[in-house]
Tab-separated table of C-alpha atoms in Angstrom:
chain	number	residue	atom	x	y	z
G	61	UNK	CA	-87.429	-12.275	199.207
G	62	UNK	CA	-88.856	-13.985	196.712
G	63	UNK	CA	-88.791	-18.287	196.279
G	64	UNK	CA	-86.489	-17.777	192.602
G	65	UNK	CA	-84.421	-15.071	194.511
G	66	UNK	CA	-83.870	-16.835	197.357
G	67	UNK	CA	-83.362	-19.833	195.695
G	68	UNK	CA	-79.905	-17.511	193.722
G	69	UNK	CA	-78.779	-16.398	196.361
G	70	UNK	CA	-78.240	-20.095	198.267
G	71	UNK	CA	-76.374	-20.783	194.693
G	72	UNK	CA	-74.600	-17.984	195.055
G	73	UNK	CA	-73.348	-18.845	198.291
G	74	UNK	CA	-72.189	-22.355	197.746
G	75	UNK	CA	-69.922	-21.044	194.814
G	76	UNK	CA	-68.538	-18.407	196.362
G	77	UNK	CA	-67.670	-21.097	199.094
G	78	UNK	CA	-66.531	-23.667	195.996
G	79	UNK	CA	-64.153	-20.788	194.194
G	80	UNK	CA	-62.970	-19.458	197.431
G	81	UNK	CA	-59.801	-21.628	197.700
G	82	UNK	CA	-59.315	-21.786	193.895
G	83	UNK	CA	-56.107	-19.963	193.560
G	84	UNK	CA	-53.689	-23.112	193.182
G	85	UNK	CA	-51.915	-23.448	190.164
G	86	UNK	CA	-51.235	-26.968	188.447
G	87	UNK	CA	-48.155	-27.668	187.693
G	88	UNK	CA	-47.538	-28.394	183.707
G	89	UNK	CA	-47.842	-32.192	183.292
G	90	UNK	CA	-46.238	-34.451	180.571
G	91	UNK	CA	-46.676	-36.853	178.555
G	92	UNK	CA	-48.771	-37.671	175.427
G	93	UNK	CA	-52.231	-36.748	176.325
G	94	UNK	CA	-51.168	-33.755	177.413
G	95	UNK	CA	-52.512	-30.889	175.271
G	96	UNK	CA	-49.322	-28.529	175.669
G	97	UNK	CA	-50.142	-24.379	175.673
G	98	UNK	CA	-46.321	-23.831	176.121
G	99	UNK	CA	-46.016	-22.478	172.917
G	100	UNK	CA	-48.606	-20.038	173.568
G	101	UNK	CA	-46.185	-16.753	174.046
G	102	UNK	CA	-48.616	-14.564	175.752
G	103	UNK	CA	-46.848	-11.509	175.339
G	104	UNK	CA	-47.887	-8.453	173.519
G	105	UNK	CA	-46.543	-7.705	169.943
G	106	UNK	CA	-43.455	-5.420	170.311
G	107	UNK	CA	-42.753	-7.280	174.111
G	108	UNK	CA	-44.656	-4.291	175.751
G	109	UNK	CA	-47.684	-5.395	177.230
G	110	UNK	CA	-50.810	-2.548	177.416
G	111	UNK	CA	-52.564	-1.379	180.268
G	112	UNK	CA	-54.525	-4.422	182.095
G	113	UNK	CA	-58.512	-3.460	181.266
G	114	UNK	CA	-58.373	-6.124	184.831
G	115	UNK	CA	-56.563	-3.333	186.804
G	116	UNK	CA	-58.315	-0.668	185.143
G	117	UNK	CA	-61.293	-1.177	182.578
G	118	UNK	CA	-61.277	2.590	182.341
G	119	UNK	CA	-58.294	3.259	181.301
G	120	UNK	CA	-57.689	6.334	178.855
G	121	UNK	CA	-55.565	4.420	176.434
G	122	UNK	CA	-58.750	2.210	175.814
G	123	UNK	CA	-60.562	2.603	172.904
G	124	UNK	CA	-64.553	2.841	173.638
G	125	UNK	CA	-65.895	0.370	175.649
G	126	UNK	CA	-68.768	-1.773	173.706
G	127	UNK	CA	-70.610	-2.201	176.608
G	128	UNK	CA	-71.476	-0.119	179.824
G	129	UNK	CA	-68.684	-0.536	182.272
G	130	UNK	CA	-71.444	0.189	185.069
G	131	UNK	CA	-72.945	-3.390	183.861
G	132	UNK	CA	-69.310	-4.927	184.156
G	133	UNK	CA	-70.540	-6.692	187.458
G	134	UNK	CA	-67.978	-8.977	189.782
G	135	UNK	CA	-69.368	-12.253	190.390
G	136	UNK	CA	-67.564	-12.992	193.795
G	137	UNK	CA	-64.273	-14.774	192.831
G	138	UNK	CA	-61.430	-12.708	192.194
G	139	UNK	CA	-59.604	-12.684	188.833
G	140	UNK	CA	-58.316	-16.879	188.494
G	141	UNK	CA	-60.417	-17.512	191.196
G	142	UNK	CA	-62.252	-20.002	189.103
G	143	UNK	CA	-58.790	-21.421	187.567
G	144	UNK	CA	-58.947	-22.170	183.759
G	145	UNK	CA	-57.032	-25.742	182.959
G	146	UNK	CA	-54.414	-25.176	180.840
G	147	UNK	CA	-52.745	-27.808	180.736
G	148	UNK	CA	-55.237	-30.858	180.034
G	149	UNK	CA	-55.063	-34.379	179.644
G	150	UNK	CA	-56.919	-37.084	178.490
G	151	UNK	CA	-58.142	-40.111	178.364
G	152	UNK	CA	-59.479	-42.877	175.776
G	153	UNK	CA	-62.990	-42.954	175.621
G	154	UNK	CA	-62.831	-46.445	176.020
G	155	UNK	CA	-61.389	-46.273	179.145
G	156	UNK	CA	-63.748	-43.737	180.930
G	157	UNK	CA	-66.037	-45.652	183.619
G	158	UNK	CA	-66.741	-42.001	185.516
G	159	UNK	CA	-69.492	-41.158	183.457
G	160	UNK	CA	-73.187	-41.770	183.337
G	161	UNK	CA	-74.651	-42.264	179.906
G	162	UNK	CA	-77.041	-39.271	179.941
G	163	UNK	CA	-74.366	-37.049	181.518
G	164	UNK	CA	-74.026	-33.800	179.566
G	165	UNK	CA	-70.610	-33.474	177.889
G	166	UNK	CA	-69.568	-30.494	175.232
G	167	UNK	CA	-68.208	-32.239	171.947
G	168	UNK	CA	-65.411	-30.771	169.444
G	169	UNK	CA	-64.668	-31.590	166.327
G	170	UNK	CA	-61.665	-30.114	164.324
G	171	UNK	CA	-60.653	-31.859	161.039
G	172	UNK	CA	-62.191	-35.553	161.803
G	173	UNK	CA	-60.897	-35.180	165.320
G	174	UNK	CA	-63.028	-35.327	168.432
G	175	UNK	CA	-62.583	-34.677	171.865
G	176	UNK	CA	-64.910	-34.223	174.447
G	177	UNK	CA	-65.164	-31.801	177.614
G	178	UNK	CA	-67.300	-33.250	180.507
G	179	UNK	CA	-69.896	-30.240	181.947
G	180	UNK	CA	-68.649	-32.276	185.484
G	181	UNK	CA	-65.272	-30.572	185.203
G	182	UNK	CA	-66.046	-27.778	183.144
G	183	UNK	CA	-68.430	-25.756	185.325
G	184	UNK	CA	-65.445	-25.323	188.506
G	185	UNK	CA	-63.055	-24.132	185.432
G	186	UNK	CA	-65.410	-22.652	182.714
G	187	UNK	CA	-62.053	-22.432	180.298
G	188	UNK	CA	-60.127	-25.168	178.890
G	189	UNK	CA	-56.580	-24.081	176.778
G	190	UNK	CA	-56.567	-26.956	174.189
G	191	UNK	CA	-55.013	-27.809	170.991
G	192	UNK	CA	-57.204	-29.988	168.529
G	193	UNK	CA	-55.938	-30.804	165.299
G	194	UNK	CA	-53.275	-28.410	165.635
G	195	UNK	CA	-55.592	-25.581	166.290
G	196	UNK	CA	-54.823	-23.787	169.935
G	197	UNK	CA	-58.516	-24.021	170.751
G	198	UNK	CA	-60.347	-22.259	173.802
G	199	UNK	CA	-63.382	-24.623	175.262
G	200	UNK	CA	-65.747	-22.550	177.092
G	201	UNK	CA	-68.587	-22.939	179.367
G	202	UNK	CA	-70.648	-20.219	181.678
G	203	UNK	CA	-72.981	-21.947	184.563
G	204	UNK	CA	-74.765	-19.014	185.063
G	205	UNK	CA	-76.198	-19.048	181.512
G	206	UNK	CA	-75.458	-22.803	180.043
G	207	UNK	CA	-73.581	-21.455	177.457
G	208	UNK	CA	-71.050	-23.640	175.717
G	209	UNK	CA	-68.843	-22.369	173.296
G	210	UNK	CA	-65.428	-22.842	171.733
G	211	UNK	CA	-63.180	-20.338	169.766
G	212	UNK	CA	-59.645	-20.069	168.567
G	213	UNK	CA	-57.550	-18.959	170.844
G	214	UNK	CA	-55.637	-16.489	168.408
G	215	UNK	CA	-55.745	-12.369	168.522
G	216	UNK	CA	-53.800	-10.158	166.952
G	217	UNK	CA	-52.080	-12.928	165.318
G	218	UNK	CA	-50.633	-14.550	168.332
G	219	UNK	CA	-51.635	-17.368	170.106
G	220	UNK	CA	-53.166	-16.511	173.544
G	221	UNK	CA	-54.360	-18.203	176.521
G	222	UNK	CA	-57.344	-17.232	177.926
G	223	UNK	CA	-58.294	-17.492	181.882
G	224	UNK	CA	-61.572	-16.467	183.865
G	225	UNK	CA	-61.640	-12.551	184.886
G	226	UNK	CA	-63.683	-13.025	187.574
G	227	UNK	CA	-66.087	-10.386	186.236
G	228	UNK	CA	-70.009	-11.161	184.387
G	229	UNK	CA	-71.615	-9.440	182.235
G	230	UNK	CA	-75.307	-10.235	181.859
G	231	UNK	CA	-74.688	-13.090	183.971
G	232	UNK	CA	-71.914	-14.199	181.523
G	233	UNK	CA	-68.590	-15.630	182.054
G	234	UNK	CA	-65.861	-12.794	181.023
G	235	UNK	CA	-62.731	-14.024	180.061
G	236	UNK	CA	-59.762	-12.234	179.651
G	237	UNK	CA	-56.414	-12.966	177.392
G	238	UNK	CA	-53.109	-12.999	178.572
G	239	UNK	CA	-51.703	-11.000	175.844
G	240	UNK	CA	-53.418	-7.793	176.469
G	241	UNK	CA	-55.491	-8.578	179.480
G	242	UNK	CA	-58.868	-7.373	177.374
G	243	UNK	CA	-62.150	-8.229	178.637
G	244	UNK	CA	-64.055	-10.471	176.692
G	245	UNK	CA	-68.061	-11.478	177.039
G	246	UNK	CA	-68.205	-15.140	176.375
G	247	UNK	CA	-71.521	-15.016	174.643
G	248	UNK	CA	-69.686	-12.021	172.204
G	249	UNK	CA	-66.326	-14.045	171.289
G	250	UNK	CA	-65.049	-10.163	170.942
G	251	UNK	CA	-63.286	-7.908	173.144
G	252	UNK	CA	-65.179	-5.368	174.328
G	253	UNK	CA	-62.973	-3.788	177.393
G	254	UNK	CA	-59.399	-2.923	176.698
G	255	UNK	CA	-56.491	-2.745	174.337
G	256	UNK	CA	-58.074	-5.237	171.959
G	257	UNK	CA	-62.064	-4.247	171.945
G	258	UNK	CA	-63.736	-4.848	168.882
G	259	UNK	CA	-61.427	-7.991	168.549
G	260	UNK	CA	-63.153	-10.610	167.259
G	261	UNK	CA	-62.479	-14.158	168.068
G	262	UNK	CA	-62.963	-17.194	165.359
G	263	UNK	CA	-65.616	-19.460	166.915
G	264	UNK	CA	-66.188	-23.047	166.193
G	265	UNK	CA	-69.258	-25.470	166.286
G	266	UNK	CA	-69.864	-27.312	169.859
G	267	UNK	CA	-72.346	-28.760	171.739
G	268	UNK	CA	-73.648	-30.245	174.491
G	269	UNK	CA	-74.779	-34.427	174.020
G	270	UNK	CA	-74.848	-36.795	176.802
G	271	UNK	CA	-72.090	-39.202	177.376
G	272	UNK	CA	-73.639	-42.391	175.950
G	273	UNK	CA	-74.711	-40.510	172.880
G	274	UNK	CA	-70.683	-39.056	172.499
G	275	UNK	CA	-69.470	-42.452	173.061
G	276	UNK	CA	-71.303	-44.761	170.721
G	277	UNK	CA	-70.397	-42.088	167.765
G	278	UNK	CA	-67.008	-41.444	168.845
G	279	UNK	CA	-65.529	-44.762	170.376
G	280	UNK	CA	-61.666	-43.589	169.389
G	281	UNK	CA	-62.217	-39.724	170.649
G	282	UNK	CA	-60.331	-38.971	173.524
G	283	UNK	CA	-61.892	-37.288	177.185
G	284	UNK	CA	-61.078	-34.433	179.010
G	285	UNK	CA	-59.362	-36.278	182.590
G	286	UNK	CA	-60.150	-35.507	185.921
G	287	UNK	CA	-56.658	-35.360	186.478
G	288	UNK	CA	-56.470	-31.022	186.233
G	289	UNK	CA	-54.059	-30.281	188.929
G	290	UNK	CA	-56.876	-29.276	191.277
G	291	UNK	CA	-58.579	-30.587	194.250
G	292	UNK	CA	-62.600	-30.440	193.219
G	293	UNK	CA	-65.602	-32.823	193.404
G	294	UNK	CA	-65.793	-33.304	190.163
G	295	UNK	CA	-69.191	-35.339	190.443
G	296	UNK	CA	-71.246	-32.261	192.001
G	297	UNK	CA	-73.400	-29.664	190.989
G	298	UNK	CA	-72.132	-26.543	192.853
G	299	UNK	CA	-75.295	-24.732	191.142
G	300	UNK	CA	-78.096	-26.981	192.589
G	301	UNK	CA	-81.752	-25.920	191.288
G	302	UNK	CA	-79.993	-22.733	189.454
G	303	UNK	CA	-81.817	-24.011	186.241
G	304	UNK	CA	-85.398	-24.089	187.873
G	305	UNK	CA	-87.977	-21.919	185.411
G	306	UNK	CA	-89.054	-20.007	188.160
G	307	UNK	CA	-85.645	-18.568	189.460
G	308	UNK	CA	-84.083	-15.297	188.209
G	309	UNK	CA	-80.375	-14.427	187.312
G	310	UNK	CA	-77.669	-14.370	190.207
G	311	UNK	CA	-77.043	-10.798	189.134
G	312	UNK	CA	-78.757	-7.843	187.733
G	313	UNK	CA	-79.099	-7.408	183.649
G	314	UNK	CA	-78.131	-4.220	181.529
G	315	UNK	CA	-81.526	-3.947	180.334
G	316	UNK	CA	-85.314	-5.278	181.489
G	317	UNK	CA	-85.716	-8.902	180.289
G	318	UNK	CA	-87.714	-9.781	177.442
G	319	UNK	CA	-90.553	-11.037	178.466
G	320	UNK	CA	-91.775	-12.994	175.854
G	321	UNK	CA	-90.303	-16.588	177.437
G	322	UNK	CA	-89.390	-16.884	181.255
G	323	UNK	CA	-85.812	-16.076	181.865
G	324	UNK	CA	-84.790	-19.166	182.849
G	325	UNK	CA	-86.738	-20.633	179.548
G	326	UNK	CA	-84.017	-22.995	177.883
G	327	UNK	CA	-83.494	-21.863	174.321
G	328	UNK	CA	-81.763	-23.190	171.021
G	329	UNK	CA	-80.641	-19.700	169.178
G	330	UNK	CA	-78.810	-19.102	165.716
G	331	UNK	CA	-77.715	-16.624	163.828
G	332	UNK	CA	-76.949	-13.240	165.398
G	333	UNK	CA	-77.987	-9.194	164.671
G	334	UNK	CA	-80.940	-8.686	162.553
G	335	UNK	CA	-80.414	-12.888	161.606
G	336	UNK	CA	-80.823	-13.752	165.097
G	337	UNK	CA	-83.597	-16.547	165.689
G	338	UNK	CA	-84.638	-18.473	168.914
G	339	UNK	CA	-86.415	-21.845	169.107
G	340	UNK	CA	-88.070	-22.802	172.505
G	341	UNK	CA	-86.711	-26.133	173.871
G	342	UNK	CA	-90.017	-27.269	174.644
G	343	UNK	CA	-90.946	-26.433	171.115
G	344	UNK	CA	-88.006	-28.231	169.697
G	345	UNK	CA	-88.207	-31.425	172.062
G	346	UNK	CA	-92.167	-31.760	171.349
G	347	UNK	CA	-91.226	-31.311	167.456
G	348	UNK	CA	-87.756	-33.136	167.230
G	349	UNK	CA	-87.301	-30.867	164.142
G	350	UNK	CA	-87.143	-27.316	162.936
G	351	UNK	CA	-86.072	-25.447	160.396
G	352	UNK	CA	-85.492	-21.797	160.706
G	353	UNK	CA	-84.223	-19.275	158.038
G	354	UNK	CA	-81.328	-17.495	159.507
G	355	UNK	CA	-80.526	-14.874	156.991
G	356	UNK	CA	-79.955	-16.453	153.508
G	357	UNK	CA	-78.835	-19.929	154.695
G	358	UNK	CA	-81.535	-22.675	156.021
G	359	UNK	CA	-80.721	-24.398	159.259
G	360	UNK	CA	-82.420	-28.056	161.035
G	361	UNK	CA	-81.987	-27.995	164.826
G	362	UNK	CA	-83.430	-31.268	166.306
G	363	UNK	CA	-83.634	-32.691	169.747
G	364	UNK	CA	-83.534	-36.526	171.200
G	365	UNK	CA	-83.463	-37.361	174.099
G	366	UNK	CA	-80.407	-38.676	176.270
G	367	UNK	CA	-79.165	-35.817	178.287
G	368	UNK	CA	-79.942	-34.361	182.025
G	369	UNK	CA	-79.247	-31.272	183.090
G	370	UNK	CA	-75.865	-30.739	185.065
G	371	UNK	CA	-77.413	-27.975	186.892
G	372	UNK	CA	-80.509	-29.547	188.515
G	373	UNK	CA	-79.776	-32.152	191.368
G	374	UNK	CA	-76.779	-31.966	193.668
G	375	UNK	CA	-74.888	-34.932	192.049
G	376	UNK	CA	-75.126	-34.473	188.615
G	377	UNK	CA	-76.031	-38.114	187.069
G	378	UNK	CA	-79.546	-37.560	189.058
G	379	UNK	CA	-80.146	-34.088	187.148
G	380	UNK	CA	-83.640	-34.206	185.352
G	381	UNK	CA	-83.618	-35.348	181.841
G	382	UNK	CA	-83.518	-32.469	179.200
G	383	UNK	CA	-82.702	-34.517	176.133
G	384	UNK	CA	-79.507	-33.115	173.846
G	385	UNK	CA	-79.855	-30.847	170.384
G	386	UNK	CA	-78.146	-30.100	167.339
G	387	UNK	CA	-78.032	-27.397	164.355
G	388	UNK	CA	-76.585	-28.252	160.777
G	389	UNK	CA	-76.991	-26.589	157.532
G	390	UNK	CA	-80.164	-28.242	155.595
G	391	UNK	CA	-78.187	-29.544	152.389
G	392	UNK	CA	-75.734	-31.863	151.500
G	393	UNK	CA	-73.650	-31.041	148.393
G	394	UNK	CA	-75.344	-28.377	147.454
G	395	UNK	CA	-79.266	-30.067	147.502
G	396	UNK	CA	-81.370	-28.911	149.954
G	397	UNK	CA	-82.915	-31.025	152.421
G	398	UNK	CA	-86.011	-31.041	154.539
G	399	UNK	CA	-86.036	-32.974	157.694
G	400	UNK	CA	-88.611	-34.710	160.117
G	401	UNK	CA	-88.211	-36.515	162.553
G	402	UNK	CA	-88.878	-40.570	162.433
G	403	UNK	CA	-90.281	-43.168	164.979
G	404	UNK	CA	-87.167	-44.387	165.947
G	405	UNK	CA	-86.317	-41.063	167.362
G	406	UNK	CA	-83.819	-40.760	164.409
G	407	UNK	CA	-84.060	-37.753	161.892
G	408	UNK	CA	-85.281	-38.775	157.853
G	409	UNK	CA	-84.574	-36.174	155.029
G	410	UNK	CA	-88.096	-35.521	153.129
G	411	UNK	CA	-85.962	-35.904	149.400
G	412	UNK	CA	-84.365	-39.780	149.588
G	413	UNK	CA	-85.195	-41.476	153.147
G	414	UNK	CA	-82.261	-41.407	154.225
G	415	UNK	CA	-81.350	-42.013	157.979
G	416	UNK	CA	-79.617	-39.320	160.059
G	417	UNK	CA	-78.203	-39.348	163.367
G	418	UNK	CA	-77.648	-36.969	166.031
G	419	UNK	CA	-74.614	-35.541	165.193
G	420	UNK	CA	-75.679	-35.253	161.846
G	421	UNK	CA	-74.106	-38.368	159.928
G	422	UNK	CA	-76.557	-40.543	157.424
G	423	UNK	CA	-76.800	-44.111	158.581
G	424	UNK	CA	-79.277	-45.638	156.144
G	425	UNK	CA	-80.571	-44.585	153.105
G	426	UNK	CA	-79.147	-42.839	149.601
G	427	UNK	CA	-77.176	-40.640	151.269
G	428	UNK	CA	-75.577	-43.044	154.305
G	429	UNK	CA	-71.980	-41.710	155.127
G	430	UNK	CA	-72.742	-38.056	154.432
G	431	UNK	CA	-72.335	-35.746	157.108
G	432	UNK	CA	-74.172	-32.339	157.164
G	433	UNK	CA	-72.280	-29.671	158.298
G	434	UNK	CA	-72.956	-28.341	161.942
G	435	UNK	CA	-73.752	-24.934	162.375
G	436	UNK	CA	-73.177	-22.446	165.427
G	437	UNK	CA	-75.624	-22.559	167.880
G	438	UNK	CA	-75.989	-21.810	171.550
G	439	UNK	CA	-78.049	-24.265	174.167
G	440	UNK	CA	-78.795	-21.621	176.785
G	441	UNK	CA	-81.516	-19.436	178.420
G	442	UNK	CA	-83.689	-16.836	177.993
G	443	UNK	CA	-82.314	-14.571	179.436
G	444	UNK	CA	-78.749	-14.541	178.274
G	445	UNK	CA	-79.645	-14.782	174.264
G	446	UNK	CA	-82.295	-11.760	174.224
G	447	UNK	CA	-79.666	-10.156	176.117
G	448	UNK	CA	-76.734	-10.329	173.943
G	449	UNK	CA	-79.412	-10.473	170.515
G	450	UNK	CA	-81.754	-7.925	171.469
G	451	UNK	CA	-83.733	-8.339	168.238
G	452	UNK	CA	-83.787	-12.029	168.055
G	453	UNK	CA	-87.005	-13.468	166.341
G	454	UNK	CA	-88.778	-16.010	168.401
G	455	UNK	CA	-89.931	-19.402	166.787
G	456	UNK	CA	-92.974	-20.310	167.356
G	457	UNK	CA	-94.418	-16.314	167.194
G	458	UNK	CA	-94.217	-13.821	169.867
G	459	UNK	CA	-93.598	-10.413	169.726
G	460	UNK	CA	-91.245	-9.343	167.527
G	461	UNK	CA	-90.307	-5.969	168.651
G	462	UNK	CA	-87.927	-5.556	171.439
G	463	UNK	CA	-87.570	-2.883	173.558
G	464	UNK	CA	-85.388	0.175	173.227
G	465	UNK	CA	-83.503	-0.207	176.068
G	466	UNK	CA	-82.463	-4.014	174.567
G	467	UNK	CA	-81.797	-2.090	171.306
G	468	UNK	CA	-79.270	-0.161	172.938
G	469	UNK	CA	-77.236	-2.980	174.317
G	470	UNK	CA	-77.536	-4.931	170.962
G	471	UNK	CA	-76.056	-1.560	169.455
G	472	UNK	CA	-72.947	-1.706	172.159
G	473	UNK	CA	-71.686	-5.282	170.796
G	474	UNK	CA	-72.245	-4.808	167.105
């Protein structure tokens, strides 16, 4: 067995062991902070709920599949296993002392409002059933490929709730709703098992920023608590050394991986189909800036530094540093705007000077108090981006042709 493989499989045994008495269920809490899914009604249009793609993913009734059900894998808990939180509360930012500055958290913003979702507690749930701004929100986030992302938790016009099926699919979280019981890849946002595939679900802007850097931008957001109803250790790393370059995926992948970066290479990728584009961490971090053309619209990712990984060490404050990005449309009002990165470690726009921060606000300069618009991005590896964009385009170079087999599983989630 080989040092990487090895090195999977002890991960694979300490969350197995982590999940295996995961089964409670919270009761619903009250009170202000709590964000309430109650009037979710999770029940099929008409009252009559489908066939469950959970009890049987091939099910007649079912329109096609998008992907192979032979690459529908189970990942060792059963279905709830790894129990969503779905009925969170929070706390003031100001009143958090659990956190270590450089801790990763994912941050949400809906409509001026911020919250924000420590990785601590969201790698033992991987699904958090919010509400933000009014919007019934789903927070997301898949261990096994660093994947953050956050949709709206609405199909078929009816709010949903959606909980962790237990299953992966090229090493990805797949949820499932409790309308229909669909399957749905994480990394997708779409149904592709069940009464609902080729659903598509209405994503929203996240990303991952460590704790100091949330905190000094957003002193009056609120914070996910540790208070979820369930009995975890909410300050370790259940995934210790999963992130090392030279280890492979837990689990086998639908198609060879694409060999132009390591598979555990961390990646900042955009865009999606034939508009898909990938930009090396390393690249990015040694840069601090880079724009990338991602169809017709122009896109700055930058990196500072300020974040460790949550899936390094076994206590996550002592995780090795891996610094936090960010993607936002290149204009403001129309103008377009090129961006480098200054001494400081801030970001300056080419055109007036001005002074950006992280999260994309001016601070100095012409343009201080405008706010670029954040863009859609996904802080993960290798691995899991060439497999669910098959024909991404790699920045800086690198071959540009993948291979047919990846063709074919791009062609399954269009």
């Amino acid at each position: 067995m080989s040092a990487g493989r090895a090195a999977a499989a002890g991960v694979l045994v300490l969350v197995l062991g982590a999940c295996a008495s995961a089964t409670d269920e919270p009761a619903a809490p009250t009170g202000e902070d709590r964000s309430p899914t109650s009037a979710t009604s999770d029940s099929a249009p008409g009252g009559e709920k489908p066939p469950s793609a959970l009890d049987d993913p091939a099910h007649p009734d079912f329109p096609d599949p998008l992907i192979d059900l032979d690459d529908l894998l189970p990942g060792g808990p059963p279905p709830n296993g790894i129990p969503s939180i779905d009925y969170p509360l929070f706390e003031p930012v100001a009143e958090v002392d659990w956190l270590d500055d450089d801790e990763p958290v994912l941050s949400l913003t809906i409509d001026g409002r911020t919250k924000a979702y420590p990785i601590r507690i969201m790698m033992w749930h991987e699904i958090v059933n919010d509400r933000l701004a009014g919007v019934p929100v789903a927070v997301t986030y898949c261990p096994l490929c660093n994947s953050g992302v956050a949709f709206e938790r609405i199909v078929a016009g009816e709010t949903t709730t959606f909980k962790v099926s237990g299953q992966l699919y090229a090493d990805n979280l797949v949820m499932y709703d409790r309308l229909t019981e669909s399957l749905w890849p994480q990394l997708t946002g779409r149904a592709s098992v069940g009464a609902l595939t080729g659903t598509r679900l209405e994503s929203i802007p996240v990303g991952a920023v460590g704790w100091g850097q949330f905190r000094d931008e957003h002193p009056d957001a609120r914070v996910l608590s540790r208070s979820t109803g369930h009995d975890r250790d909410y300050l370790t790393n259940p995934y210790v050394r999963y992130d090392d370059p030279d280890s492979e995926p837990l689990f086998a992948l639908p198609a060879d991986p694409d060999s132009r970066l390591p598979v555990k290479a961390r990646v900042v990728g955009v865009g999606e189909g034939k508009d898909a584009v990938a930009v090396s961490r390393d690249v990015l971090a040694d840069r601090g800036v880079q724009h990338v053309e991602v169809g017709r619209d122009r896109v700055v990712l930058w990196h500072a530094p300020g974040q460790v990984s949550a899936l390094d060490a076994r206590e996550i404050p002592d995780g090795a540093e891996i610094g936090s990005v960010a993607a936002f449309a290149a204009e403001v009002g129309g103008r377009a705007l090129d961006f480098a990165r200054a001494p400081d470690g801030t970001f300056r726009d080419r055109q007036t000077g001005s002074g950006w921060n992280l999260f994309g606000r001016a601070e100095s300069g012409p343009l201080a108090g405008e706010q670029l618009t954040a863009v859609e991005h996904l802080d993960t590896f290798w691995f899991a981006w060439a497999a669910f964009q098959p024909g991404t385009r790699l920045v800086p170079g690198g071959r540009q042709t993948a291979r047919t087999s990846r063709q074919r599983v791009g062609e399954r989630l269009e």
